[in-house]
Short mmCIF file of C-alpha atoms in Angstrom, two decimals:
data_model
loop_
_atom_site.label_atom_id
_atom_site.label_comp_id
_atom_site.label_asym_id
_atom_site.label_seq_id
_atom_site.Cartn_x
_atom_site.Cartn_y
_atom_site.Cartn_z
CA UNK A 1 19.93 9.13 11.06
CA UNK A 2 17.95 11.94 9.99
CA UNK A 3 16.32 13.48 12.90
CA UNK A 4 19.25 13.40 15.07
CA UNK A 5 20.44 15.71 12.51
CA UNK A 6 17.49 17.85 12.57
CA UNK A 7 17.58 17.78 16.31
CA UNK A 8 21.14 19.21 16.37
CA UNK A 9 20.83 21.79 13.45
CA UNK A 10 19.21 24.45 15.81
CA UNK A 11 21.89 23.86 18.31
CA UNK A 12 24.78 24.76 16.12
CA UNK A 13 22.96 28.00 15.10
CA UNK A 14 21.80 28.97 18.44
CA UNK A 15 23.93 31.94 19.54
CA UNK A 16 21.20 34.47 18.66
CA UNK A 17 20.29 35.31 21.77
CA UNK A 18 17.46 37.62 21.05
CA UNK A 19 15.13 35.11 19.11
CA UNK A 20 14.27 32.05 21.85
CA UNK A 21 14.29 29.62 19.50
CA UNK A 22 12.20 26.60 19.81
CA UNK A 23 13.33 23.36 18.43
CA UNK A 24 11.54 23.36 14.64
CA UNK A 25 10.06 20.33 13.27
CA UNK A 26 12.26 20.47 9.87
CA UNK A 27 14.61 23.16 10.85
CA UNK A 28 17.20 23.76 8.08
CA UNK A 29 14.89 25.60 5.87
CA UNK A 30 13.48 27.83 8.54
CA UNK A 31 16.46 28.59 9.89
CA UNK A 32 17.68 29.92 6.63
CA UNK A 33 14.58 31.78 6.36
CA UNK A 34 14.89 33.38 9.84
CA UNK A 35 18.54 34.23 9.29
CA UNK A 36 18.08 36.12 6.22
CA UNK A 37 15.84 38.58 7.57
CA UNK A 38 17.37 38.60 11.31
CA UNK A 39 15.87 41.97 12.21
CA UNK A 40 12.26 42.26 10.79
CA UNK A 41 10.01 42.18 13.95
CA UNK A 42 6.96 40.04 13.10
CA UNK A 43 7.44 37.99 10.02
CA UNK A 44 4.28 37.27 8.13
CA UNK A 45 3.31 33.76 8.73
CA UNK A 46 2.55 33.47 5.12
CA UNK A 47 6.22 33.96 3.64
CA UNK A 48 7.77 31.03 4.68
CA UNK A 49 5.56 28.55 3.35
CA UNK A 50 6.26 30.42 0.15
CA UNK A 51 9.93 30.27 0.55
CA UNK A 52 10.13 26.48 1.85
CA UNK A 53 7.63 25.08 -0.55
CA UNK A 54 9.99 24.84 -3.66
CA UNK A 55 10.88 20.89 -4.32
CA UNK A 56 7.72 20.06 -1.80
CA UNK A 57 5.82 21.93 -5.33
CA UNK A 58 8.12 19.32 -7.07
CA UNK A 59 7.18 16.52 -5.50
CA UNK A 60 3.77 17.85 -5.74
CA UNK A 61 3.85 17.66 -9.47
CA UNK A 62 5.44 14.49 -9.55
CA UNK A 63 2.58 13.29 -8.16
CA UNK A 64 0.50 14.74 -10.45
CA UNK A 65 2.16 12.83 -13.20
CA UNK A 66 2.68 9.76 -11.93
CA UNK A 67 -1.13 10.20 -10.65
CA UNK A 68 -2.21 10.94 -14.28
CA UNK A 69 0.05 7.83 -15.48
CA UNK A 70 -1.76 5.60 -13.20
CA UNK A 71 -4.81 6.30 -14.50
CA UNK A 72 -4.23 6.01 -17.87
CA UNK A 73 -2.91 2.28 -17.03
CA UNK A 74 -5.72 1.26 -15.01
CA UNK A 75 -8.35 2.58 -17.29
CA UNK A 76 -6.42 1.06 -20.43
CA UNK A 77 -6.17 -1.96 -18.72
CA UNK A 78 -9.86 -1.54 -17.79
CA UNK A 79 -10.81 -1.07 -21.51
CA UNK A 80 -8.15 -3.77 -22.99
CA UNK A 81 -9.71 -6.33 -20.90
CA UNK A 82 -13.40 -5.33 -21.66
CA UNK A 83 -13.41 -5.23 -25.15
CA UNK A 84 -11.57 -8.74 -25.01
CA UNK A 85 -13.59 -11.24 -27.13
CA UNK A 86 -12.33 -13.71 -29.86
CA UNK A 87 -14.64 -16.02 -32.19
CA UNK A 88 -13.32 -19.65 -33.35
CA UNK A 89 -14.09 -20.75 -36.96
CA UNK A 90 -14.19 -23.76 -35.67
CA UNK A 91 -15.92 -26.06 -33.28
CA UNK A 92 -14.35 -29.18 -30.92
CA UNK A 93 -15.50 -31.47 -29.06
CA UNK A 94 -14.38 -29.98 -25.67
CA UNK A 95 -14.39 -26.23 -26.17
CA UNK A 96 -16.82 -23.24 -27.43
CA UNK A 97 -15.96 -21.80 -30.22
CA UNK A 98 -16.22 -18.28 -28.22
CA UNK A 99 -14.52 -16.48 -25.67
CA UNK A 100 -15.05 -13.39 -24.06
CA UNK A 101 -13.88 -11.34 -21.19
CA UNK A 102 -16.48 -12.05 -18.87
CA UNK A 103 -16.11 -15.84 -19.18
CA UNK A 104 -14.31 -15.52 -15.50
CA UNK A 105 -15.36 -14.29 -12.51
CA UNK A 106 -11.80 -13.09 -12.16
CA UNK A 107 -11.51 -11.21 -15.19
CA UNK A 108 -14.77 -9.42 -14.27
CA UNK A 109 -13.36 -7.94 -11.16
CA UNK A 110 -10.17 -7.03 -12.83
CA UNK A 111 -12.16 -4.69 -15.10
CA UNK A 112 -14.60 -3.20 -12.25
CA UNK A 113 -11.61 -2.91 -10.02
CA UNK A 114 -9.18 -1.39 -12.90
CA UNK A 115 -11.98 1.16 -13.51
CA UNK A 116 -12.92 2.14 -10.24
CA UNK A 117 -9.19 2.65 -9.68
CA UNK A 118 -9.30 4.72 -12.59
CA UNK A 119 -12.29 6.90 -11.27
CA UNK A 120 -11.16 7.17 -7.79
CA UNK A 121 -7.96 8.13 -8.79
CA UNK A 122 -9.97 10.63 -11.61
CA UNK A 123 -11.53 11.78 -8.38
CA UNK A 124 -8.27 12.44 -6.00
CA UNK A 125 -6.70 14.98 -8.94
CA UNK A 126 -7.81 17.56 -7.23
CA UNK A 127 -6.13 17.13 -4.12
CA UNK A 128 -3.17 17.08 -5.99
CA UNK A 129 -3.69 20.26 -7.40
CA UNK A 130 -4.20 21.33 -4.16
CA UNK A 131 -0.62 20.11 -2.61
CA UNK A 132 0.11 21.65 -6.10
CA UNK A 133 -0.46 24.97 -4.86
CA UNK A 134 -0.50 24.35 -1.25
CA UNK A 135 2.74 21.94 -1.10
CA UNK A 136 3.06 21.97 3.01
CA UNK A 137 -0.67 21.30 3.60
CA UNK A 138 -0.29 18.29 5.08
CA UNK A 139 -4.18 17.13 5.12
CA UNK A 140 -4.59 16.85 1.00
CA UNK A 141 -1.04 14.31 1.36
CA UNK A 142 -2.62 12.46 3.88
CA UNK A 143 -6.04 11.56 1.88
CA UNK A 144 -4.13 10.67 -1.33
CA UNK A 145 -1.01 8.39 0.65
CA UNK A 146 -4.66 6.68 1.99
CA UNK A 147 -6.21 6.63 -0.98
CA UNK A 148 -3.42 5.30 -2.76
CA UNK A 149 -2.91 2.38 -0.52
CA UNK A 150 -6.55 1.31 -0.93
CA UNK A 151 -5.65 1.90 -4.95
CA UNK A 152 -3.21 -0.13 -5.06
CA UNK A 153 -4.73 -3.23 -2.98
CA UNK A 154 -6.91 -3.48 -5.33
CA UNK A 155 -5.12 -3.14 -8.66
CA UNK A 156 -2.94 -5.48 -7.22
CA UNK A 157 -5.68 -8.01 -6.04
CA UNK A 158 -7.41 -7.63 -9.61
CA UNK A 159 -4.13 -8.37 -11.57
CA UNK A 160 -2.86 -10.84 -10.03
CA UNK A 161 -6.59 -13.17 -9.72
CA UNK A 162 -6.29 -12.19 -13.43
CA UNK A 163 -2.66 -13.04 -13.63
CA UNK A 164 -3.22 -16.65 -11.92
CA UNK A 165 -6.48 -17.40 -14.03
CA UNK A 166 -3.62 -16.60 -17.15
CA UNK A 167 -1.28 -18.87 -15.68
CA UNK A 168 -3.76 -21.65 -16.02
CA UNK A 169 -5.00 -20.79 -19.66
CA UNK A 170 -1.91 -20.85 -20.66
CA UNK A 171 -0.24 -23.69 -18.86
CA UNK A 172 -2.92 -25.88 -17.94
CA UNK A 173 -2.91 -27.97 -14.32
CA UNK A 174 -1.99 -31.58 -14.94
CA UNK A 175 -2.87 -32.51 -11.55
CA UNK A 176 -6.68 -31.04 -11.65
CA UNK A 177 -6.94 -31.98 -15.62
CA UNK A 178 -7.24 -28.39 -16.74
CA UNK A 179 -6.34 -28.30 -20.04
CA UNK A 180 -4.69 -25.23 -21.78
CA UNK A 181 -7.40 -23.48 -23.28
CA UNK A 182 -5.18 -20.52 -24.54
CA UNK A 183 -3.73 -23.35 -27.59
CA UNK A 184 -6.84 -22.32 -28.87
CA UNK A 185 -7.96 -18.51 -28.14
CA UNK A 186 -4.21 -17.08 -29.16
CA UNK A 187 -5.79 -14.24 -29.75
CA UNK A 188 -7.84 -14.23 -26.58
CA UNK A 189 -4.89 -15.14 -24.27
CA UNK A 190 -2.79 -12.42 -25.55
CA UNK A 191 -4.73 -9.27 -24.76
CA UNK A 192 -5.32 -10.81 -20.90
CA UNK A 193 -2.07 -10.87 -20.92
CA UNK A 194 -1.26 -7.91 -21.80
CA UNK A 195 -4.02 -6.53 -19.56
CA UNK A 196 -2.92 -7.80 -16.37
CA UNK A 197 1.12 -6.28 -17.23
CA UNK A 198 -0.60 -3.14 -18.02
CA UNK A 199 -2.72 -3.43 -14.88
CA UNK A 200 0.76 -3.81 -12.58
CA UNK A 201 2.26 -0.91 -14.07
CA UNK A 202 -0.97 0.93 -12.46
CA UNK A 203 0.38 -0.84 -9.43
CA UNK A 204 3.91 0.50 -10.20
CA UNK A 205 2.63 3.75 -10.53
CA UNK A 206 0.52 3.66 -7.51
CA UNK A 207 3.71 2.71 -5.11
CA UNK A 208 5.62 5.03 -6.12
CA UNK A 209 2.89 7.58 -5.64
CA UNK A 210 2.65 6.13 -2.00
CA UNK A 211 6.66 6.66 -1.95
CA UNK A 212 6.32 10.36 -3.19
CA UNK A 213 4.14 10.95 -0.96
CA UNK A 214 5.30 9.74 2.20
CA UNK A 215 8.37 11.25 1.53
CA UNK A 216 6.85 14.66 0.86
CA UNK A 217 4.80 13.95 4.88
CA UNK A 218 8.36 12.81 6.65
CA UNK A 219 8.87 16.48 6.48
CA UNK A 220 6.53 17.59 8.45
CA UNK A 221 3.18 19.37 7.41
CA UNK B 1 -9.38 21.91 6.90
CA UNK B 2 -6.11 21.33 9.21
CA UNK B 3 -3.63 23.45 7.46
CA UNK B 4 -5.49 26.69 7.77
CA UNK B 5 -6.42 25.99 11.48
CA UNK B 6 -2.18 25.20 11.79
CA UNK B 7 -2.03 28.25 10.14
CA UNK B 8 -4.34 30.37 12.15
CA UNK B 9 -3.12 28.93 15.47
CA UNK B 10 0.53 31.02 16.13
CA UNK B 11 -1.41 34.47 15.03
CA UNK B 12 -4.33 34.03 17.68
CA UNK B 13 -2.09 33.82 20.40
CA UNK B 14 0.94 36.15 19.20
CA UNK B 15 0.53 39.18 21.34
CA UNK B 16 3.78 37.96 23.04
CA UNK B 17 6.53 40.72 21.73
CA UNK B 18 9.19 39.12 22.82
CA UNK B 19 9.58 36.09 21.56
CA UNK B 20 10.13 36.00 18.06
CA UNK B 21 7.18 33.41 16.99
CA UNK B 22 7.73 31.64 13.00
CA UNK B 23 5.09 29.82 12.05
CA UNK B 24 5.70 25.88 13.49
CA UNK B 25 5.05 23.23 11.49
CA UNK B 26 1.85 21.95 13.91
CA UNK B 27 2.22 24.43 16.09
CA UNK B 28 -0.64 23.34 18.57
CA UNK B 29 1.63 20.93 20.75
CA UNK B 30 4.23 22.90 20.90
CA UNK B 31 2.77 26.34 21.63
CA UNK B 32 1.31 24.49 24.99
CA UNK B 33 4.93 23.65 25.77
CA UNK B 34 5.91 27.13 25.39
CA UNK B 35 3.28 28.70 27.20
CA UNK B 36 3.80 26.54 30.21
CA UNK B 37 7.36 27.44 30.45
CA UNK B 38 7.24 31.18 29.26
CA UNK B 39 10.45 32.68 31.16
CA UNK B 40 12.77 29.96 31.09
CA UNK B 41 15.98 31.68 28.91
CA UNK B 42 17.07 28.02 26.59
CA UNK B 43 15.07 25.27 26.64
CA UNK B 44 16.54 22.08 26.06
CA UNK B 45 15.93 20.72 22.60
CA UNK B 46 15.42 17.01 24.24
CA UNK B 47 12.52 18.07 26.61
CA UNK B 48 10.13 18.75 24.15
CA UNK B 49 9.98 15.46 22.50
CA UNK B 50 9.58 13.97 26.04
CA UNK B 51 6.34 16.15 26.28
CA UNK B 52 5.13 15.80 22.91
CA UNK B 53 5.41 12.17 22.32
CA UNK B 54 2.95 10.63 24.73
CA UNK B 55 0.49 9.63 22.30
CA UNK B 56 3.12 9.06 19.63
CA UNK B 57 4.34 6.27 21.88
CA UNK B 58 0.59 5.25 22.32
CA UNK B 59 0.62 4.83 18.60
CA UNK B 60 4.16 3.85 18.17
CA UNK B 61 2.85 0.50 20.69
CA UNK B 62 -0.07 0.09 19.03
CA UNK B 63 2.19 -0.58 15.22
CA UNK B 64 4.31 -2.97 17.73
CA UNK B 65 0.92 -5.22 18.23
CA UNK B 66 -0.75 -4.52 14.93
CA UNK B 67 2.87 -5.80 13.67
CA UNK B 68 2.58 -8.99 15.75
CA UNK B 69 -0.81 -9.62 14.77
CA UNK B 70 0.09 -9.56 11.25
CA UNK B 71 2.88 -11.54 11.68
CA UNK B 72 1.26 -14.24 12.91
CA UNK B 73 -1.31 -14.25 10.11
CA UNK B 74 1.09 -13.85 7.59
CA UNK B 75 3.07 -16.99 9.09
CA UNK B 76 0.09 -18.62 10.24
CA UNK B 77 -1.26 -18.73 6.54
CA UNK B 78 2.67 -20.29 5.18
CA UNK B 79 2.11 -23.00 7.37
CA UNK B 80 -1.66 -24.10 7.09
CA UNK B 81 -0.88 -24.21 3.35
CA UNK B 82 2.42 -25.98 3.70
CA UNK B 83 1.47 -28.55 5.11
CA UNK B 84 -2.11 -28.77 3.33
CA UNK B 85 -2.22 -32.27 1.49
CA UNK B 86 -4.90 -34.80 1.05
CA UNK B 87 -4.87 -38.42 -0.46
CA UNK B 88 -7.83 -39.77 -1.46
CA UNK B 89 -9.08 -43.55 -0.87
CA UNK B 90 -10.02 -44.29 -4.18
CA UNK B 91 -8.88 -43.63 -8.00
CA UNK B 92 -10.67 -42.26 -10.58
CA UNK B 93 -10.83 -42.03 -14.46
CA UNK B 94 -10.07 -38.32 -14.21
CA UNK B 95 -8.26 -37.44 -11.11
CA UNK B 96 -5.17 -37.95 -9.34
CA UNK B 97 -5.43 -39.50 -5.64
CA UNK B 98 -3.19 -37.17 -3.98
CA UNK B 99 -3.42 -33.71 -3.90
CA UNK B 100 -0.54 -31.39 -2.30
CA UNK B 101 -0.08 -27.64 -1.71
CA UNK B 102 2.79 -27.21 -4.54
CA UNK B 103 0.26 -28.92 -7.31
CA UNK B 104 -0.72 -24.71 -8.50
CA UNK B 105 2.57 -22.95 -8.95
CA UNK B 106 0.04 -20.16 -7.09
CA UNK B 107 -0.21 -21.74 -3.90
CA UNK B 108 3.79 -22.19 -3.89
CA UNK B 109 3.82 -18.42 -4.38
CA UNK B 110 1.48 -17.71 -1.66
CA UNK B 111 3.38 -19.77 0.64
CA UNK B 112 6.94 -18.16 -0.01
CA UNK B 113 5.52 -15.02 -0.28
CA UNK B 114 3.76 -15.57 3.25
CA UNK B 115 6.62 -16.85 4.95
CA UNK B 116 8.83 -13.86 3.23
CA UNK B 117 6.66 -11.25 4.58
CA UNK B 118 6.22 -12.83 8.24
CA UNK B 119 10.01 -13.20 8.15
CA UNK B 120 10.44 -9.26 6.93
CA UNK B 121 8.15 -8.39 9.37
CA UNK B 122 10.22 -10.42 12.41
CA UNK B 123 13.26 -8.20 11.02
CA UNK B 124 11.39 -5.06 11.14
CA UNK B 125 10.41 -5.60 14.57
CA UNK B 126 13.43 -4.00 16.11
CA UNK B 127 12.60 -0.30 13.86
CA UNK B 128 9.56 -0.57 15.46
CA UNK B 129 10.62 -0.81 19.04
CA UNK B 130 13.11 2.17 18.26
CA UNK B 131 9.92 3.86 17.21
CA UNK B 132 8.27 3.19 20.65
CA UNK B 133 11.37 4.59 22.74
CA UNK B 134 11.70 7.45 20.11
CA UNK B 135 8.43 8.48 19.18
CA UNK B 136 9.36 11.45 17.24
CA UNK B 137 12.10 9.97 15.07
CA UNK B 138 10.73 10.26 11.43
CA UNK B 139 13.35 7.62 9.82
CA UNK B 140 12.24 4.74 11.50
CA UNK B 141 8.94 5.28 11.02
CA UNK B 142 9.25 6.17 7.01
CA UNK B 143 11.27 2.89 6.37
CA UNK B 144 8.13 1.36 8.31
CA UNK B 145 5.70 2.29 5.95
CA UNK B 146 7.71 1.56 2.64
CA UNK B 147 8.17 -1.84 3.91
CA UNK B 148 4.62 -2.42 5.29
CA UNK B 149 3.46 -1.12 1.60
CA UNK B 150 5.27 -3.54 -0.05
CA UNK B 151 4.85 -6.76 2.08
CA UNK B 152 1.32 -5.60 1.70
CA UNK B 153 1.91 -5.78 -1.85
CA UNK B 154 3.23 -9.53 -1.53
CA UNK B 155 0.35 -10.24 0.90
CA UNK B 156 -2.46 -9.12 -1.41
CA UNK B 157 -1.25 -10.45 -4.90
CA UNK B 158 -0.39 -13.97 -2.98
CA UNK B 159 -3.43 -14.36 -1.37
CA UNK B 160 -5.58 -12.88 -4.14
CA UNK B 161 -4.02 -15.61 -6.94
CA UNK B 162 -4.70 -18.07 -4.62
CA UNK B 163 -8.39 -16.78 -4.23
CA UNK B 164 -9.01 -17.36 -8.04
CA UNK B 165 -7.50 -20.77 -7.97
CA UNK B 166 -9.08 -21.67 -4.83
CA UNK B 167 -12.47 -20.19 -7.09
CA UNK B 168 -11.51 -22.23 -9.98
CA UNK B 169 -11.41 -25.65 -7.92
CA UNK B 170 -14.70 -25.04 -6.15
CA UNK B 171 -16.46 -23.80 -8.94
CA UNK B 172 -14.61 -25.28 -12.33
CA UNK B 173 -15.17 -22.77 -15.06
CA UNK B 174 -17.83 -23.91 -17.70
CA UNK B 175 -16.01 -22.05 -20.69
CA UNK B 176 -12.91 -23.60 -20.02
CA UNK B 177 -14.35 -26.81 -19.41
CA UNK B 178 -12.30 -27.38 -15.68
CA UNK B 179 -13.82 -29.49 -13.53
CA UNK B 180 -14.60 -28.57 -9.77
CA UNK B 181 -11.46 -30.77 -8.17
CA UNK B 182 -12.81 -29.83 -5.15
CA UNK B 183 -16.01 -31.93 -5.01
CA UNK B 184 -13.26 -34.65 -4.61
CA UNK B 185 -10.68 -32.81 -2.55
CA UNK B 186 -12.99 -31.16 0.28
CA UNK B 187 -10.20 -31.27 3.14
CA UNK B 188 -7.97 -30.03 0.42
CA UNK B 189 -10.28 -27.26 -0.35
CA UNK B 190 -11.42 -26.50 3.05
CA UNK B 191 -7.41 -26.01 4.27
CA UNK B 192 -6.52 -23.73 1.11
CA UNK B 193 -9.75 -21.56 2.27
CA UNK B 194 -8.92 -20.74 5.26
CA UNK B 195 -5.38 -20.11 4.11
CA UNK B 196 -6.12 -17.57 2.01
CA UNK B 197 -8.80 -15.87 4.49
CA UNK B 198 -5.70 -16.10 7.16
CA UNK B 199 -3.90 -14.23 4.48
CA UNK B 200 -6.12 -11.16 3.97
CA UNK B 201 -5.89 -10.90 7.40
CA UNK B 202 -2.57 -10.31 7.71
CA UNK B 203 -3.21 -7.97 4.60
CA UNK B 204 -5.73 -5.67 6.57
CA UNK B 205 -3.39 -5.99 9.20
CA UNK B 206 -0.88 -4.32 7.11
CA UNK B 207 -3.28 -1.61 5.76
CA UNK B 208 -3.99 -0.71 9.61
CA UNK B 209 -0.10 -0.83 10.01
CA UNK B 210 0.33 1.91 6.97
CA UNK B 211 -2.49 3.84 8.24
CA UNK B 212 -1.35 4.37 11.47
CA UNK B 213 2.23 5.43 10.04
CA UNK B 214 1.04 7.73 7.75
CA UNK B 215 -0.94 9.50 10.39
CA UNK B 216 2.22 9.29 12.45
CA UNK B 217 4.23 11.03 10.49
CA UNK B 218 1.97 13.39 9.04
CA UNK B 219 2.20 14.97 12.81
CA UNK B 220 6.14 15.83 12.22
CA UNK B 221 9.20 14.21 13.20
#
């Protein structure tokens, strides 16, 4: 598909016969670059990054946002789930009359591991500055697609422990004689909920940043 | 740290006037190429690759058996839990007798999503052969990584909702007032373990596989 193209776009231009021209990595914007200024005898190796960098910069920035989107979802999940407590007025036989967040093991590692997301990924912003300003360093876009990946394992372990422990507070097991606990924290049940879908948006966010990025390091560095 | 070496590279050994030297995208393979063959007038645009890709096939092999590996975890994991069951001798006031892999709508999950990702992973096999005879195609190896990230995805949120039910039956959950089924159901228990273990497996099987074709590409296509 692609690089057969790639391989055959220095071909067709070839008849210079004065520049031996090696077969470029991502020819069709060097090529351009090369042809517009056919007779300059040493080009600065600075200008063409500057001239082929323009929708790597875009890419770069969205990146940027959909890094600064991610964070905001982890750490509100983070914070949803953490301040998530609810009080009965009453008292039954079976159940406390509170619940809190850290009543599950589960829901405790969804609100480390949303938080750390949100810190690491506090922590990566400025290597996407850098492939802000740098958009064909191809070092920075390697550490964040890595990054990333670990990210979203872990968002995506947290929410969905915390998705299956919401499962069963809402629904119960018959066959282990779990009983629905969320007919009485309504309250309680909600915010989890709501937690956990704000939690796989971070996860959303976090594969398409792993998309972005590998796109932007297809075309070479 | 890399891109300013890449940089730096074409202007330390530039004193060649004649051939009109841009700035190559990792210029450090290919500059050997060129200096080896110096006065030849055309070079092909198919022997470099040849040259360059020896350890890209190295790594393009190594994704082949890293593939494999995970694989077989992934489908390894479908079937222990498919076929996990156990019926107890006796009856009590409180439990059923029988317990079965589709009692937790979680473990049905993790076994379709196992058995979806081994069987994704069968039908990506043949990309990555074409990546092992064409080490420098960039195509192949992108849709590699998209669909390693999101069978690792599948893996991780399969395997991880099974963790917290797998929890919840060894441990019950005082709050909620579940009972530990699996002081009853120990086979039961003991199967779904190593299930889900067999499933992270396969998941840091398919980190490795991302990892290695992320650092693949980064090198150019």
């Amino acid at each position: 598909m692609e690089p057969s193209k790639e391989v055959d776009a220095p071909a067709a231009t070839s008849p210079q016969p004065q520049s031996k021209r090696t077969r470029s990595n991502n020819g069709k914007g060097k090529s351009i670059a090369e042809d517009a200024q056919p007779l300059a005898p040493i080009v600065s190796t600075k200008a063409t990054p500057l001239q082929r960098g323009g929708w790597k910069k875009g890419v770069a920035i969205l990146d940027f946002i959909l890094r600064l989107g991610a964070i905001g979802a982890a750490f509100g999940a983070a914070i949803l789930m953490g301040n998530n407590e609810q009080v009965l007025p009453f008292f039954t036989q079976f159940f406390q009359f509170h619940a809190q967040w850290d009543d599950f093991p589960m829901f405790r590692f969804f609100v480390v591991a949303n938080a750390a997301v949100a810190g690491f990924l506090v922590l990566s912003l400025p290597f996407s500055i850098v492939c802000i300003v740098r958009p064909l360093a191809a070092g920075p876009r390697l550490l964040l697609l890595i990054i990333d990946t670990v990210m979203m394992a872990f968002v995506i372990a947290a929410a969905s422990a915390a998705a299956a422990v919401v499962y069963l507070a809402h629904n119960g097991s018959q066959d282990a004689n779990w009983m629905a606990v969320c007919q009485q924290f309504t309250d309680f049940c909600q915010v989890t909920s709501e937690a956990v879908v704000v939690s796989f948006v971070a996860a959303v966010f976090l594969s398409f940043l792993i998309f972005v990025s590998s796109l932007a390091l297809k075309r070479g560095g």
